[in-house]
Tab-separated table of C-alpha atoms in Angstrom:
chain	number	residue	atom	x	y	z
A	19	MET	CA	0.359	0.005	-0.099
A	20	ASN	CA	1.728	3.384	-1.251
A	21	CYS	CA	-0.161	5.779	0.600
A	22	LYS	CA	1.026	10.005	0.810
A	23	LYS	CA	1.301	11.013	4.047
A	24	ASP	CA	-2.001	12.927	4.096
A	25	GLN	CA	-3.825	10.198	3.058
A	26	ILE	CA	-2.878	7.251	5.514
A	27	VAL	CA	-5.992	6.383	7.953
A	28	LEU	CA	-5.788	3.521	10.744
A	29	ASN	CA	-8.102	1.538	8.893
A	30	ASN	CA	-6.442	1.644	5.845
A	31	ILE	CA	-3.418	-0.603	7.606
A	32	ILE	CA	-5.786	-3.259	9.892
A	33	LEU	CA	-9.992	-4.183	9.835
A	34	PRO	CA	-12.008	-5.367	11.115
A	35	LYS	CA	-12.077	-3.816	14.881
A	36	TRP	CA	-10.597	-5.632	17.274
A	37	GLY	CA	-10.438	-5.394	21.524
A	38	VAL	CA	-6.418	-5.033	21.211
A	39	THR	CA	-7.229	-2.246	18.429
A	40	LYS	CA	-8.536	0.338	20.587
A	41	HIS	CA	-5.005	0.376	22.157
A	42	ILE	CA	-3.449	1.192	18.894
A	43	GLU	CA	-5.415	3.790	17.737
A	44	GLU	CA	-4.430	5.738	21.032
A	45	GLY	CA	-1.286	5.268	20.193
A	46	TRP	CA	-1.915	6.037	15.933
A	47	ASN	CA	-4.356	9.080	16.907
A	48	VAL	CA	-1.333	10.920	18.661
A	49	LEU	CA	1.512	10.196	15.721
A	50	SER	CA	2.229	12.684	13.153
A	51	ASN	CA	1.399	12.116	9.635
A	52	GLU	CA	5.821	11.474	8.975
A	53	GLU	CA	5.400	9.042	11.581
A	54	LYS	CA	2.314	7.431	10.239
A	55	VAL	CA	3.860	6.761	7.189
A	56	ILE	CA	7.118	5.274	9.131
A	57	VAL	CA	5.015	2.553	10.417
A	58	ASN	CA	3.020	1.961	7.411
A	59	ASN	CA	6.656	1.542	5.476
A	60	LYS	CA	7.256	-0.902	8.051
A	61	VAL	CA	4.055	-2.605	8.667
A	62	ASN	CA	3.958	-3.286	4.359
A	63	LYS	CA	7.797	-3.987	4.361
A	64	LEU	CA	7.061	-7.193	6.526
A	65	PHE	CA	3.896	-8.513	5.408
A	66	ASN	CA	4.532	-7.783	1.358
A	67	GLN	CA	7.347	-11.172	1.837
A	68	GLU	CA	5.590	-14.414	1.246
A	69	ASN	CA	5.026	-17.600	4.315
A	70	ILE	CA	6.087	-15.029	7.241
A	71	VAL	CA	4.416	-17.829	9.890
A	72	ASN	CA	5.515	-21.791	9.213
A	73	ILE	CA	2.343	-23.448	9.733
A	74	LYS	CA	3.667	-26.308	11.402
A	75	THR	CA	0.154	-27.756	13.650
A	76	ASN	CA	-3.368	-27.080	14.240
A	77	GLN	CA	-3.538	-23.556	12.574
A	78	ILE	CA	-6.120	-22.300	15.584
A	79	PHE	CA	-3.299	-22.317	18.341
A	80	TYR	CA	-1.551	-20.133	15.765
A	81	VAL	CA	-4.835	-17.207	15.859
A	82	HIS	CA	-4.223	-17.729	19.657
A	83	LEU	CA	-0.913	-17.347	20.058
A	84	PHE	CA	-1.010	-14.297	17.963
A	85	ALA	CA	-3.812	-13.125	19.497
A	86	PHE	CA	-1.689	-13.206	23.361
A	87	PHE	CA	0.872	-11.454	21.889
A	88	ALA	CA	-1.252	-8.209	20.717
A	89	GLN	CA	-3.146	-8.328	23.478
A	90	VAL	CA	0.484	-7.943	25.853
A	91	GLU	CA	2.239	-6.370	23.210
A	92	VAL	CA	-0.510	-3.466	23.045
A	93	LEU	CA	0.255	-2.291	26.686
A	94	ALA	CA	3.905	-1.279	25.622
A	95	ILE	CA	1.841	1.566	23.857
A	96	GLN	CA	0.074	3.020	26.833
A	97	ILE	CA	3.099	4.172	29.116
A	98	PRO	CA	4.921	5.881	26.825
A	99	LEU	CA	1.835	7.872	25.973
A	100	LYS	CA	1.226	8.181	29.478
A	101	PHE	CA	3.870	10.084	29.958
A	102	MET	CA	5.932	11.453	27.449
A	103	ASN	CA	4.510	14.961	27.871
A	104	ASP	CA	5.993	15.302	31.066
A	105	PHE	CA	9.203	15.240	29.609
A	106	GLU	CA	11.282	17.358	27.393
A	107	GLY	CA	14.628	16.698	24.780
A	108	GLU	CA	16.616	13.393	25.103
A	109	ILE	CA	13.838	11.507	27.283
A	110	TYR	CA	10.715	12.655	25.385
A	111	ASN	CA	12.251	11.188	22.075
A	112	GLN	CA	13.368	8.380	23.433
A	113	LEU	CA	9.609	7.682	24.206
A	114	ARG	CA	8.513	8.744	21.216
A	115	ARG	CA	10.147	6.868	19.172
A	116	GLN	CA	9.641	3.458	21.562
A	117	LEU	CA	4.849	4.615	20.721
A	118	ILE	CA	6.467	4.621	17.472
A	119	ASP	CA	7.707	0.930	17.354
A	120	GLU	CA	4.934	-0.634	19.383
A	121	VAL	CA	2.021	0.955	17.196
A	122	VAL	CA	4.119	-0.673	14.246
A	123	HIS	CA	4.039	-4.397	16.870
A	124	GLY	CA	0.720	-4.314	18.055
A	125	ILE	CA	-0.725	-3.997	14.325
A	126	ILE	CA	2.140	-6.802	12.847
A	127	PHE	CA	0.123	-9.164	15.566
A	128	THR	CA	-3.020	-7.862	15.017
A	129	LYS	CA	-2.730	-7.991	11.312
A	130	VAL	CA	-1.657	-12.124	11.654
A	131	ALA	CA	-4.256	-13.003	13.824
A	132	TYR	CA	-6.833	-12.274	11.506
A	133	GLU	CA	-4.757	-12.582	8.792
A	134	LEU	CA	-4.384	-16.158	9.879
A	135	SER	CA	-8.204	-16.826	11.345
A	136	LEU	CA	-9.799	-15.447	7.408
A	137	PRO	CA	-12.156	-16.733	5.684
A	138	TYR	CA	-14.145	-17.959	8.931
A	139	SER	CA	-13.675	-16.052	11.999
A	140	HIS	CA	-11.999	-13.692	13.968
A	141	PRO	CA	-9.389	-13.342	17.106
A	142	ILE	CA	-10.411	-15.170	20.416
A	143	PRO	CA	-12.398	-11.694	22.323
A	144	GLY	CA	-8.506	-11.632	24.797
A	145	PHE	CA	-7.597	-13.399	27.541
A	146	LYS	CA	-8.873	-12.523	30.247
A	147	ASP	CA	-6.675	-12.856	32.697
A	148	ALA	CA	-3.727	-11.349	29.972
A	149	GLU	CA	-5.747	-8.685	30.160
A	150	ILE	CA	-5.347	-8.344	34.245
A	151	MET	CA	-1.641	-8.190	34.412
A	152	CYS	CA	-1.538	-5.650	31.501
A	153	ASP	CA	-4.471	-3.706	33.160
A	154	SER	CA	-1.812	-4.273	36.511
A	155	ILE	CA	1.420	-2.018	35.123
A	156	ARG	CA	-1.249	0.551	32.949
A	157	SER	CA	-2.525	1.613	36.274
A	158	ILE	CA	0.974	2.707	37.711
A	159	GLU	CA	0.935	6.062	38.117
A	160	ASP	CA	4.168	6.726	39.545
A	161	ARG	CA	6.146	7.873	35.892
A	162	ARG	CA	9.276	6.504	36.960
A	163	LEU	CA	8.051	2.856	38.167
A	164	ALA	CA	6.056	2.525	35.110
A	165	LEU	CA	8.600	3.231	32.934
A	166	VAL	CA	11.178	1.130	34.975
A	167	ALA	CA	8.111	-1.785	35.185
A	168	LEU	CA	7.586	-1.753	31.677
A	169	ASN	CA	11.226	-0.932	29.687
A	170	LEU	CA	12.569	-3.254	32.304
A	171	ILE	CA	10.925	-5.765	33.169
A	172	ALA	CA	8.333	-6.178	30.584
A	173	GLU	CA	10.009	-5.707	27.513
A	174	GLY	CA	12.545	-8.530	29.512
A	175	TRP	CA	9.744	-10.808	29.399
A	176	ILE	CA	8.272	-10.498	26.168
A	177	GLU	CA	12.325	-10.288	24.467
A	178	GLU	CA	12.835	-14.061	26.305
A	179	VAL	CA	9.623	-14.765	24.708
A	180	PHE	CA	10.233	-13.349	21.223
A	181	VAL	CA	13.509	-15.190	21.501
A	182	HIS	CA	12.501	-18.930	21.973
A	183	MET	CA	9.893	-17.641	19.432
A	184	VAL	CA	12.981	-17.927	16.740
A	185	GLU	CA	14.668	-21.142	18.116
A	186	TRP	CA	11.030	-22.556	17.237
A	187	LYS	CA	11.154	-21.108	14.058
A	188	MET	CA	6.722	-20.441	13.323
A	189	ALA	CA	7.852	-16.952	12.230
A	190	ASN	CA	11.178	-15.764	12.447
A	191	LYS	CA	10.884	-12.523	9.970
A	192	ILE	CA	8.491	-11.184	12.684
A	193	PHE	CA	10.373	-11.697	15.829
A	194	GLU	CA	13.942	-11.161	14.708
A	195	SER	CA	12.017	-7.883	13.376
A	196	ILE	CA	10.763	-7.040	16.292
A	197	LEU	CA	13.614	-8.367	18.616
A	198	GLU	CA	15.691	-5.757	17.159
A	199	ASP	CA	13.051	-3.154	18.551
A	200	GLU	CA	12.976	-4.664	22.350
A	201	GLU	CA	16.233	-4.908	22.882
A	202	ARG	CA	16.780	-1.388	21.859
A	203	HIS	CA	13.452	-0.432	24.804
A	204	VAL	CA	15.961	-2.809	26.709
A	205	SER	CA	19.607	-1.146	26.869
A	206	GLU	CA	17.606	2.075	26.439
A	207	ALA	CA	15.921	1.937	29.239
A	208	GLU	CA	18.957	3.363	31.660
A	209	LEU	CA	18.389	6.517	30.462
A	210	TYR	CA	15.415	7.141	32.322
A	211	SER	CA	17.671	6.679	35.266
A	212	LYS	CA	17.688	10.599	34.900
A	213	ILE	CA	14.213	11.297	36.406
A	214	GLY	CA	14.993	10.309	39.455
A	215	ASN	CA	15.788	6.343	42.143
A	216	VAL	CA	12.651	4.175	42.210
A	217	ASP	CA	11.628	2.989	45.984
A	218	LYS	CA	13.276	-0.468	46.193
A	219	ASP	CA	10.963	-1.606	48.522
A	220	GLU	CA	8.302	-0.632	45.650
A	221	LEU	CA	9.960	-1.797	43.323
A	222	LEU	CA	10.465	-5.371	45.029
A	223	ASN	CA	6.516	-5.411	45.624
A	224	CYS	CA	5.621	-4.168	41.371
A	225	ILE	CA	7.462	-7.353	40.993
A	226	ARG	CA	6.229	-9.693	42.288
A	227	SER	CA	2.908	-8.227	41.368
A	228	MET	CA	4.025	-8.645	37.919
A	229	GLU	CA	5.288	-11.790	38.286
A	230	GLU	CA	1.972	-13.468	40.487
A	231	LYS	CA	0.331	-12.211	37.436
A	232	LEU	CA	2.343	-13.165	34.523
A	233	ILE	CA	2.163	-16.771	36.135
A	234	ASN	CA	-1.837	-16.499	35.891
A	235	ALA	CA	-1.817	-14.790	32.681
A	236	VAL	CA	0.475	-17.636	31.261
A	237	CYS	CA	-0.847	-20.760	33.365
A	238	SER	CA	-4.570	-19.616	33.462
A	239	PRO	CA	-6.363	-23.092	31.457
A	240	THR	CA	-7.524	-21.131	28.521
A	241	VAL	CA	-4.132	-19.935	27.339
A	242	ALA	CA	-2.023	-22.527	28.530
A	243	ARG	CA	-4.114	-24.972	26.161
A	244	SER	CA	-4.835	-21.928	23.020
A	245	VAL	CA	-1.151	-20.900	22.763
A	246	PHE	CA	1.492	-22.900	25.231
């Protein structure tokens, strides 16, 4: 899809509407026309390739897998969106770049989930336990804690999962592309130390809570049976 800057709209990239697209829209709506062009070009570059998903077993498992990834990946849109206007200079620019990356990732996983569902169905509404985990991170009001929780913990976790996806050779073109961004997000997280130290006890409690919710999400019967 070759669109001029003033013609690019989200509905031309992902249709129809699905639960996670509301979070993608939130990020999309604050992007400039130039940034929307970047998103559109990255998505097109990937989907113009052939055989981006290697189906090795029942296709419904892949539908649920990418629906799960879309659901947890869009979490990373909300944090830069929520806090980036609190900053200026280097930190603002870094959060802005991260927002662009996360919009791209959300679109990619959503498009794959939909394309694997066609023509008979559409992705599942969402995993309840996964949404509880995501909401707990979205609701963090302390910007220092939220940025650490997202970039050092949540991003580190999902990066590890994507590494295993590459090892399993199920969709290398997708996961290798996204891993480049995720690794950069983790490596750049040190910049956020400039906004102040996070209370260690508060951080420890946050990590424990996130770990508990992550385990509940991954080990819930619906997720475990459908995804892993």
